[in-house]
Amino acid sequence: MFSNYMKWCRAMGVPPNFSKMNSSMSAPPAVASRVVDLVLWFCIWGEGANLRHMPECMWFLYHKMMEEYTLSEGYTQTRSLYAGHYLDQVVNPIFKIVEKSMKGKNDHPEKLNYDDFN
């Protein structure tokens, strides 16, 4: 599942970020950690429909979000984030930049497409 993420990390020259759960969980730590990794990835992937054509962007988002998660050691403080916060604050701003450059009146060499942002 994360083989492309590992390739992305090697290409970027950064170590991969995966969760590291402690042994106080009822599941074995390796299983619990993998579940956290998968849940985060599927949340990013599921809500980022317009970004799926930019896999490197999706891996960047995963990398930075997991980095924050591991720095907080899995502790999540209660925040009053509304439904759609991720779409409004992360996905839409990225997509608006892509959309704006795709709708330009310029010829193709001066237009940017999904691959150009990847």
Tab-separated table of C-alpha atoms in Angstrom:
chain	number	residue	atom	x	y	z
A	1	MET	CA	0.000	0.000	0.000
A	2	PHE	CA	2.785	2.425	0.861
A	3	SER	CA	5.358	1.404	-1.753
A	4	ASN	CA	4.759	4.586	-3.777
A	5	TYR	CA	5.099	6.633	-0.598
A	6	MET	CA	8.477	4.988	0.066
A	7	LYS	CA	9.560	5.840	-3.502
A	8	TRP	CA	8.371	9.425	-3.005
A	9	CYS	CA	10.390	9.693	0.221
A	10	ARG	CA	13.527	8.388	-1.495
A	11	ALA	CA	13.046	10.833	-4.381
A	12	MET	CA	12.568	13.738	-1.943
A	13	GLY	CA	15.436	12.611	0.280
A	14	VAL	CA	13.293	12.470	3.413
A	15	PRO	CA	12.720	9.625	5.851
A	16	PRO	CA	9.207	8.141	5.751
A	17	ASN	CA	6.784	9.021	8.531
A	18	PHE	CA	4.797	6.139	9.916
A	19	SER	CA	2.967	5.978	13.208
A	20	LYS	CA	4.553	4.191	16.135
A	21	MET	CA	1.963	3.003	18.607
A	22	ASN	CA	2.941	1.978	22.122
A	23	SER	CA	2.271	-1.498	23.475
A	24	SER	CA	-0.605	-0.376	25.738
A	25	MET	CA	-3.035	-0.893	22.857
A	26	SER	CA	-5.117	-4.082	22.787
A	27	ALA	CA	-3.750	-4.921	19.306
A	28	PRO	CA	-0.075	-5.654	18.664
A	29	PRO	CA	1.843	-2.385	18.162
A	30	ALA	CA	2.730	-3.159	14.528
A	31	VAL	CA	-0.925	-3.812	13.662
A	32	ALA	CA	-2.185	-0.752	15.532
A	33	SER	CA	0.449	1.432	13.841
A	34	ARG	CA	-0.461	0.174	10.371
A	35	VAL	CA	-4.141	0.835	11.059
A	36	VAL	CA	-3.347	4.452	11.972
A	37	ASP	CA	-1.288	4.821	8.775
A	38	LEU	CA	-4.086	3.391	6.630
A	39	VAL	CA	-6.832	5.440	8.278
A	40	LEU	CA	-4.917	8.676	7.732
A	41	TRP	CA	-4.158	7.789	4.101
A	42	PHE	CA	-7.763	6.827	3.315
A	43	CYS	CA	-9.058	10.031	4.922
A	44	ILE	CA	-6.695	12.120	2.782
A	45	TRP	CA	-7.420	10.107	-0.364
A	46	GLY	CA	-11.181	9.968	0.193
A	47	GLU	CA	-11.586	13.698	0.707
A	48	GLY	CA	-9.107	14.776	-1.933
A	49	ALA	CA	-10.962	13.696	-5.074
A	50	ASN	CA	-9.709	16.625	-7.152
A	51	LEU	CA	-6.136	15.968	-6.029
A	52	ARG	CA	-6.029	12.282	-6.976
A	53	HIS	CA	-4.434	13.219	-10.290
A	54	MET	CA	-1.522	14.589	-8.270
A	55	PRO	CA	-0.232	11.587	-6.301
A	56	GLU	CA	2.945	13.335	-5.172
A	57	CYS	CA	0.795	16.076	-3.669
A	58	MET	CA	-1.266	13.452	-1.836
A	59	TRP	CA	1.901	11.823	-0.454
A	60	PHE	CA	3.164	15.234	0.640
A	61	LEU	CA	-0.075	15.833	2.549
A	62	TYR	CA	0.173	12.372	4.144
A	63	HIS	CA	3.814	12.953	5.054
A	64	LYS	CA	3.183	16.310	6.729
A	65	MET	CA	0.048	15.130	8.551
A	66	MET	CA	1.764	11.997	9.863
A	67	GLU	CA	4.726	14.128	10.902
A	68	GLU	CA	2.378	16.255	13.010
A	69	TYR	CA	0.701	13.149	14.411
A	70	THR	CA	3.989	11.513	15.436
A	71	LEU	CA	5.294	14.758	16.949
A	72	SER	CA	2.196	14.894	19.123
A	73	GLU	CA	2.737	11.184	19.956
A	74	GLY	CA	-0.798	10.353	18.929
A	75	TYR	CA	-2.290	12.891	21.314
A	76	THR	CA	-5.095	14.773	19.666
A	77	GLN	CA	-6.516	17.746	21.447
A	78	THR	CA	-10.169	18.495	21.024
A	79	ARG	CA	-10.684	21.098	18.366
A	80	SER	CA	-13.877	22.574	17.102
A	81	LEU	CA	-13.245	21.881	13.436
A	82	TYR	CA	-16.380	21.920	11.365
A	83	ALA	CA	-17.354	19.266	8.837
A	84	GLY	CA	-15.583	20.152	5.620
A	85	HIS	CA	-12.631	21.887	7.280
A	86	TYR	CA	-10.074	19.747	5.390
A	87	LEU	CA	-11.810	20.423	2.077
A	88	ASP	CA	-12.047	24.164	2.707
A	89	GLN	CA	-8.570	24.679	4.135
A	90	VAL	CA	-6.445	22.141	2.207
A	91	VAL	CA	-8.084	20.634	-0.889
A	92	ASN	CA	-9.910	23.685	-2.278
A	93	PRO	CA	-6.950	26.109	-2.095
A	94	ILE	CA	-4.705	23.622	-3.922
A	95	PHE	CA	-7.361	22.872	-6.522
A	96	LYS	CA	-8.128	26.576	-7.097
A	97	ILE	CA	-4.488	27.175	-8.014
A	98	VAL	CA	-4.538	24.240	-10.449
A	99	GLU	CA	-7.906	25.257	-11.879
A	100	LYS	CA	-6.849	28.875	-12.399
A	101	SER	CA	-3.765	27.889	-14.365
A	102	MET	CA	-5.702	25.346	-16.451
A	103	LYS	CA	-8.333	27.894	-17.512
A	104	GLY	CA	-5.848	30.409	-18.847
A	105	LYS	CA	-6.192	31.631	-22.420
A	106	ASN	CA	-2.536	30.914	-23.152
A	107	ASP	CA	-1.268	28.151	-25.398
A	108	HIS	CA	-0.439	24.791	-23.818
A	109	PRO	CA	3.258	25.469	-23.136
A	110	GLU	CA	2.198	28.347	-20.886
A	111	LYS	CA	-0.691	26.503	-19.225
A	112	LEU	CA	-0.040	24.360	-16.219
A	113	ASN	CA	-1.834	21.048	-15.788
A	114	TYR	CA	-1.980	18.433	-13.014
A	115	ASP	CA	1.384	16.950	-14.034
A	116	ASP	CA	3.054	20.341	-13.840
A	117	PHE	CA	1.996	20.713	-10.215
A	118	ASN	CA	3.036	17.202	-9.300
